[in-house]
Coordinates of C-alpha atoms in Angstrom, one line a residue:
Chain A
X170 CA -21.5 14.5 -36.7
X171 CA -21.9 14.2 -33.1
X172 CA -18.4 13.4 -31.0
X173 CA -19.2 10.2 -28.6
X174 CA -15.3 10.8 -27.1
X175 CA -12.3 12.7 -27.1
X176 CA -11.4 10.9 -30.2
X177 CA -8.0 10.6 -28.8
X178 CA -6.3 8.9 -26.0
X179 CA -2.5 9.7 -26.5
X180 CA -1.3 12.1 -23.7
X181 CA 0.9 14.8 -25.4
X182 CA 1.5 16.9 -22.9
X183 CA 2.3 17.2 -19.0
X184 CA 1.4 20.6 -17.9
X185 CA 3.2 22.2 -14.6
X186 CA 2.1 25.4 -12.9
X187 CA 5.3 27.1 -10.7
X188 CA 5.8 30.7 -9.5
X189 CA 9.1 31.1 -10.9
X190 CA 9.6 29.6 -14.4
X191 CA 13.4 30.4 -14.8
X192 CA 14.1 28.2 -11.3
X193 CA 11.7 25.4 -12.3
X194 CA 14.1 25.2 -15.4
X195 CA 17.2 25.2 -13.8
X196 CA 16.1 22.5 -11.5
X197 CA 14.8 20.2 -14.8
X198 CA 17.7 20.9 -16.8
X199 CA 19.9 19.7 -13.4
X200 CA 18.0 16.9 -12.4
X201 CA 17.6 15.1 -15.8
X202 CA 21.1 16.4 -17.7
X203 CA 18.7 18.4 -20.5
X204 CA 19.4 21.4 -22.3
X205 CA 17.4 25.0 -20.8
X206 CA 14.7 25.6 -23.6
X207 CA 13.7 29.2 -24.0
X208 CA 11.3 30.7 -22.4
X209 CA 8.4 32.0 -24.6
X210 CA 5.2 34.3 -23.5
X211 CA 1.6 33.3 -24.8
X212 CA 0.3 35.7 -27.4
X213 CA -0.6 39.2 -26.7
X214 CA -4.7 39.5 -26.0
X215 CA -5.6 40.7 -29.5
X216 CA -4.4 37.7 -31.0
X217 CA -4.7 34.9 -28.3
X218 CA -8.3 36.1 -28.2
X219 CA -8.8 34.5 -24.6
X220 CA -11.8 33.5 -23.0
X221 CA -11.6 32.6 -19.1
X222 CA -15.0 31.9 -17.9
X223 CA -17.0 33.5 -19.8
X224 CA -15.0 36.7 -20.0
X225 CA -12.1 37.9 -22.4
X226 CA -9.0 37.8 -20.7
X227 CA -5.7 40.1 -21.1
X228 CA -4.0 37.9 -19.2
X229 CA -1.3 35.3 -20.7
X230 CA 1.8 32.9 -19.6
X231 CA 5.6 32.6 -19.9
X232 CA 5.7 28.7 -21.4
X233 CA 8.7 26.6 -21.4
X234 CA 8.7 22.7 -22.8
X235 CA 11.0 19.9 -22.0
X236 CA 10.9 17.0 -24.5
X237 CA 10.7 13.1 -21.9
X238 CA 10.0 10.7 -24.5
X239 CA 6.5 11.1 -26.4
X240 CA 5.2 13.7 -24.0
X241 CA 6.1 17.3 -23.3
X242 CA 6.9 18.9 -20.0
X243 CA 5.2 21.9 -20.1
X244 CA 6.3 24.4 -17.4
X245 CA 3.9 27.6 -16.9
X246 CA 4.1 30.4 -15.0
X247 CA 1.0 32.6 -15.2
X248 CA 1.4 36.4 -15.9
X249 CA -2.0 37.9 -14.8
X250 CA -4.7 37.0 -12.2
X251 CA -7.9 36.1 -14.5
X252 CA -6.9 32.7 -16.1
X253 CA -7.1 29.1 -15.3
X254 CA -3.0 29.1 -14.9
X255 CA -3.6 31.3 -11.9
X256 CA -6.7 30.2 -10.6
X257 CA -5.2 26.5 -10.2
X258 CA -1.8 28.3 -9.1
X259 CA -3.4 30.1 -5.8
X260 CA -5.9 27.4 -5.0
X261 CA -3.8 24.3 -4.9
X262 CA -0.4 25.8 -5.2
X263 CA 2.5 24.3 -7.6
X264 CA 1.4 20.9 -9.4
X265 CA 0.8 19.6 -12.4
X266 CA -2.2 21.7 -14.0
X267 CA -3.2 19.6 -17.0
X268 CA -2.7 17.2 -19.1
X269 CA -3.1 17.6 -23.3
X270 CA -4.1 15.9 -25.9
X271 CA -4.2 16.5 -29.5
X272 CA -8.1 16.6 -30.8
X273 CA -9.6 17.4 -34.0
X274 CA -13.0 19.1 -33.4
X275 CA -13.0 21.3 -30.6
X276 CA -16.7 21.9 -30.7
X277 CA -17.9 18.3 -31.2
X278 CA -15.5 17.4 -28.0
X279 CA -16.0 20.1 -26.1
X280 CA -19.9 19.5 -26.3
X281 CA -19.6 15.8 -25.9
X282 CA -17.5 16.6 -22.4
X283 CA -20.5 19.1 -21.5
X284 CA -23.1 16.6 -21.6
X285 CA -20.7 14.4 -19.5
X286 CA -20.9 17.5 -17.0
X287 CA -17.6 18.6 -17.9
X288 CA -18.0 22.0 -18.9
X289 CA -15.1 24.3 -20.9
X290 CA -13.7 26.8 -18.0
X291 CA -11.2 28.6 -20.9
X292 CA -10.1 28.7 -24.5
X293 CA -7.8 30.7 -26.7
X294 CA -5.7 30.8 -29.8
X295 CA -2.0 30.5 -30.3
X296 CA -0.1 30.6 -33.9
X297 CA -2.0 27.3 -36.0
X298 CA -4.6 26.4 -33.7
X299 CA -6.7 26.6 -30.1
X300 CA -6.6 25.7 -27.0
X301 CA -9.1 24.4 -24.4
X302 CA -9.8 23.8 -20.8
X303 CA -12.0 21.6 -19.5
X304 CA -13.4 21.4 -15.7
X305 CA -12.5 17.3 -15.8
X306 CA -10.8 17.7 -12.3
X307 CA -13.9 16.8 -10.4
X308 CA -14.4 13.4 -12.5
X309 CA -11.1 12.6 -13.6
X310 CA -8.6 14.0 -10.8
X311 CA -7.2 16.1 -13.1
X312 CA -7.9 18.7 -15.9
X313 CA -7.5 18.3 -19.7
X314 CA -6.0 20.7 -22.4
X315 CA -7.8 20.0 -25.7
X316 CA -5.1 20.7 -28.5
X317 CA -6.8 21.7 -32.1
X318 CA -4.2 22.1 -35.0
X319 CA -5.6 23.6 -37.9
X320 CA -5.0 23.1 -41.5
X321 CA -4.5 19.6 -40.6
X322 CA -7.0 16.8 -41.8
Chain B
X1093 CA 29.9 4.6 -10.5
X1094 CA 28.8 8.3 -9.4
X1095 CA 25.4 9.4 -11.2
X1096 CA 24.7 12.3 -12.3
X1097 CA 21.8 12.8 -13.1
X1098 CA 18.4 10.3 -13.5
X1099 CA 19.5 8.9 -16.2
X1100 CA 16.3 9.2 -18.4
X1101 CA 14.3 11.4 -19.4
X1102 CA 11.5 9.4 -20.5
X1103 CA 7.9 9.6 -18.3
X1104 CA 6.1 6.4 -18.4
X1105 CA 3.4 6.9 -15.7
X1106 CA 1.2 9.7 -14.8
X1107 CA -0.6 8.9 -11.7
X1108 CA -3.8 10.5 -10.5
X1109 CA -4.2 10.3 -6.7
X1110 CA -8.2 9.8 -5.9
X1111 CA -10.9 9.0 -3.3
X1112 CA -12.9 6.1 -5.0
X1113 CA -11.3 4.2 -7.9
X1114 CA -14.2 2.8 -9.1
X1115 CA -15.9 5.7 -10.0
X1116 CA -12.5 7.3 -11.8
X1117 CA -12.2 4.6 -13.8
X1118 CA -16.2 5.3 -15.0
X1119 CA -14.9 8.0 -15.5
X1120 CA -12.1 7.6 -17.9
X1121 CA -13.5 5.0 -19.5
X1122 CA -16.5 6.9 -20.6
X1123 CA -14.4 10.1 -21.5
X1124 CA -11.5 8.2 -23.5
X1125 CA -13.8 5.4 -25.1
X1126 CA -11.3 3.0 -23.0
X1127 CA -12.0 -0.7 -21.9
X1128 CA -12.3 -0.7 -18.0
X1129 CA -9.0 -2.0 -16.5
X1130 CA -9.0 -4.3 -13.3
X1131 CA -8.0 -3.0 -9.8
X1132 CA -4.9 -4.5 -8.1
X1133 CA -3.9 -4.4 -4.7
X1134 CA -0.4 -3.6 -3.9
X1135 CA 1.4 -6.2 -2.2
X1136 CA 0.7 -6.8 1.3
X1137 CA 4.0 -5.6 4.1
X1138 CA 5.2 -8.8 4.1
X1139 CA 6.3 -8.8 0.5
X1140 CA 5.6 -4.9 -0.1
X1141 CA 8.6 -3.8 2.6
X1142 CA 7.3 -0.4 2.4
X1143 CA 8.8 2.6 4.4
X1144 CA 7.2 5.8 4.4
X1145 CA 9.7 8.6 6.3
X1146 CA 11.7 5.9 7.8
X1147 CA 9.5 3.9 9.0
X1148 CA 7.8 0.9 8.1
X1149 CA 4.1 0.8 7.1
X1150 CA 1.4 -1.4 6.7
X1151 CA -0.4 0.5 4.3
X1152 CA -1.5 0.0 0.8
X1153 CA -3.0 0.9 -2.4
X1154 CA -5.6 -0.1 -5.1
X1155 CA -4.1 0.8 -8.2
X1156 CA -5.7 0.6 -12.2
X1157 CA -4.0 1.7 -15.4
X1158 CA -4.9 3.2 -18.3
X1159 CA -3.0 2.8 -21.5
X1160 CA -2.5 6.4 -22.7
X1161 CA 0.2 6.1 -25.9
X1162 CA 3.8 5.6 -24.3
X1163 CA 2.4 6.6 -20.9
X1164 CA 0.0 4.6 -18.6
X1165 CA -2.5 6.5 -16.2
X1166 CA -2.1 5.3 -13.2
X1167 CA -4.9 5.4 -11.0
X1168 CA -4.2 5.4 -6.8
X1169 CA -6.8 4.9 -4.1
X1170 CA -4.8 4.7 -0.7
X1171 CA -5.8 2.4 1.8
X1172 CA -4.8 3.0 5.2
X1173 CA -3.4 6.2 5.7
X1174 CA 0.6 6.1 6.7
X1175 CA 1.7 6.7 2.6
X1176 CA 2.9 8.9 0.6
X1177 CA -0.3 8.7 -1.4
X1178 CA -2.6 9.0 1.9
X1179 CA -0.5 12.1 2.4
X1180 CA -0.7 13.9 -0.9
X1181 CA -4.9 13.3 -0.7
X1182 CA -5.0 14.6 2.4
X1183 CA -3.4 17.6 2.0
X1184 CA -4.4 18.6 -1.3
X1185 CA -7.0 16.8 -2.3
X1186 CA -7.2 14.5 -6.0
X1187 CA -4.8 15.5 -9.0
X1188 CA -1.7 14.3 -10.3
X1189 CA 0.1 12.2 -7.4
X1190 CA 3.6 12.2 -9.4
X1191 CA 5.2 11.2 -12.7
X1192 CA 7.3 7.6 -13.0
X1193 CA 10.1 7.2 -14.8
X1194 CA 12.0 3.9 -15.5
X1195 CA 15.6 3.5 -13.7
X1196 CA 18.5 1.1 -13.5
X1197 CA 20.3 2.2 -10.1
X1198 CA 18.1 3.3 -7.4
X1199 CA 20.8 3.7 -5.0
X1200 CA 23.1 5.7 -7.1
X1201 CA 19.9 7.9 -8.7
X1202 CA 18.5 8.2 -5.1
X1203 CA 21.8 9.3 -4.0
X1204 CA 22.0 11.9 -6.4
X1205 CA 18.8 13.4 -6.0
X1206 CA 19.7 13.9 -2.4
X1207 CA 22.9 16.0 -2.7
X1208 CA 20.3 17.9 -5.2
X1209 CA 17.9 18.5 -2.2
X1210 CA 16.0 16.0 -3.2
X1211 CA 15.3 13.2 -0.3
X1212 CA 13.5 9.8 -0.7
X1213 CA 10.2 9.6 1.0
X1214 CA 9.2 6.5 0.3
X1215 CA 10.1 3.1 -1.0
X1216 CA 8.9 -0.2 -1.3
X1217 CA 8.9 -4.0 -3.5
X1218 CA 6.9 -5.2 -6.2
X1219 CA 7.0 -8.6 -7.8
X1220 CA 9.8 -7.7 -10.3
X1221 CA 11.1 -4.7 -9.2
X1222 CA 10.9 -1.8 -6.7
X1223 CA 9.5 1.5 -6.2
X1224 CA 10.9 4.8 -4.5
X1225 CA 9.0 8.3 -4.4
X1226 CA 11.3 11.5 -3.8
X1227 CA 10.4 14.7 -2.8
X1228 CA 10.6 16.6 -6.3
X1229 CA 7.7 18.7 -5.7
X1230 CA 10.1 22.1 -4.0
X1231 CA 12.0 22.0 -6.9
X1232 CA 10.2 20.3 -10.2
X1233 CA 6.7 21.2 -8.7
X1234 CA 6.2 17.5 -9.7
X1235 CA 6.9 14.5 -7.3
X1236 CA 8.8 11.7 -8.7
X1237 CA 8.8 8.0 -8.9
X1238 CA 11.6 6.0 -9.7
X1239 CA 11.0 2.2 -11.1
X1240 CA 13.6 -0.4 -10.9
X1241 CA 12.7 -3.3 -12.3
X1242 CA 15.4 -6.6 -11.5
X1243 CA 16.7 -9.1 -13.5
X1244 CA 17.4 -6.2 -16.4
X1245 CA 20.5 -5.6 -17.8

């Protein structure tokens, strides 16, 4: 079936790149009275199985996730050079790095954005599903995280 | 009354700072299947009140929104270049100009966030309400936008 959208226009998550995750969480948890969540580090290469532009990549992120209402506030710092987290990171320093949404068929979508000249810069697995990033920046100001959970219909 | 913190945690705007609104909003509306919103002008000095690091400013903004689930996309296109939004574009180029959250005491939040390190940048009037942007970004990697809307209890 060809994919004429994202299928999906419910923002999920608010993604922030910083240089040091454990401050950025003091600061949230200050500023807004929440709780510290832990800390967790994407999977290890074997099993994230990451793929940053065109090349697999060994390296991976510490994640951390505020709940604020029906969106997350995902806080990442990168731990490697060769991934989009980095690469966004050094060019443009700390700032928001994406925003996600939840879709259902990674390769219908992500072909649908690549006619639309918004080609897939990096994708990899975590526990129950995939990831994606898209190069939307230059049409849409910012990038998108394509979310794929599977098992689900 | 003292406050302690923001006083919600809820986002309810994510707003993309851009060169040409028109051709973002092609943009999003081809990519998210969305209906085209209008452009508004904010409010012009007279009724805006707008000051931008202490001083007053005749600048202004086109602005659009996008109905993402519980959070709108807010798209900017400065106009006129003493604003906070001017400011961001210029420096680091389009992406995510800050996120909004809905408030009930600006002066008390505002307050606050400056004894956190945190000062107000800007603020300004809308019909309704007003607006004031702080300087998050050192700290939360994020700026912020508080929203007081009058006349709520």
């Amino acid at each position: 079936m060809t994919v004429s959208s994202m299928g999906t226009h419910v923002v999920t998550q608010i993604a922030v790149v910083v240089k040091d995750i454990d401050k950025a969480i003091e600061a949230y948890s200050r500023i807004f009275d929440l709780p510290k969540p832990e800390v967790h580090l994407t999977d290890p290469p074997e099993k994230a199985k990451g793929v940053y532009r065109g090349t697999p990549t060994t390296s991976r992120a510490k994640l951390a996730f505020f709940h604020m209402g029906q969106v997350d506030i995902e806080l990442i710092e990168p731990v490697g050079e060769d991934s989009v987290w980095y690469e966004v990171l050094a060019e443009k320093g700390e700032g928001v790095h994406h925003i996600a949404f939840q879709i259902k068929d990674t390769d219908g979508v992500t072909a649908f954005l690549d006619q639309n000249g918004i080609p897939t810069i990096q994708q990899g697995r975590y526990t129950g599903g995939m990831y994606s990033y898209v190069d939307s920046a230059p049409q849409l100001g910012v990038m998108l995280e394509l979310l794929e959970n599977f098992g689900q219909s």
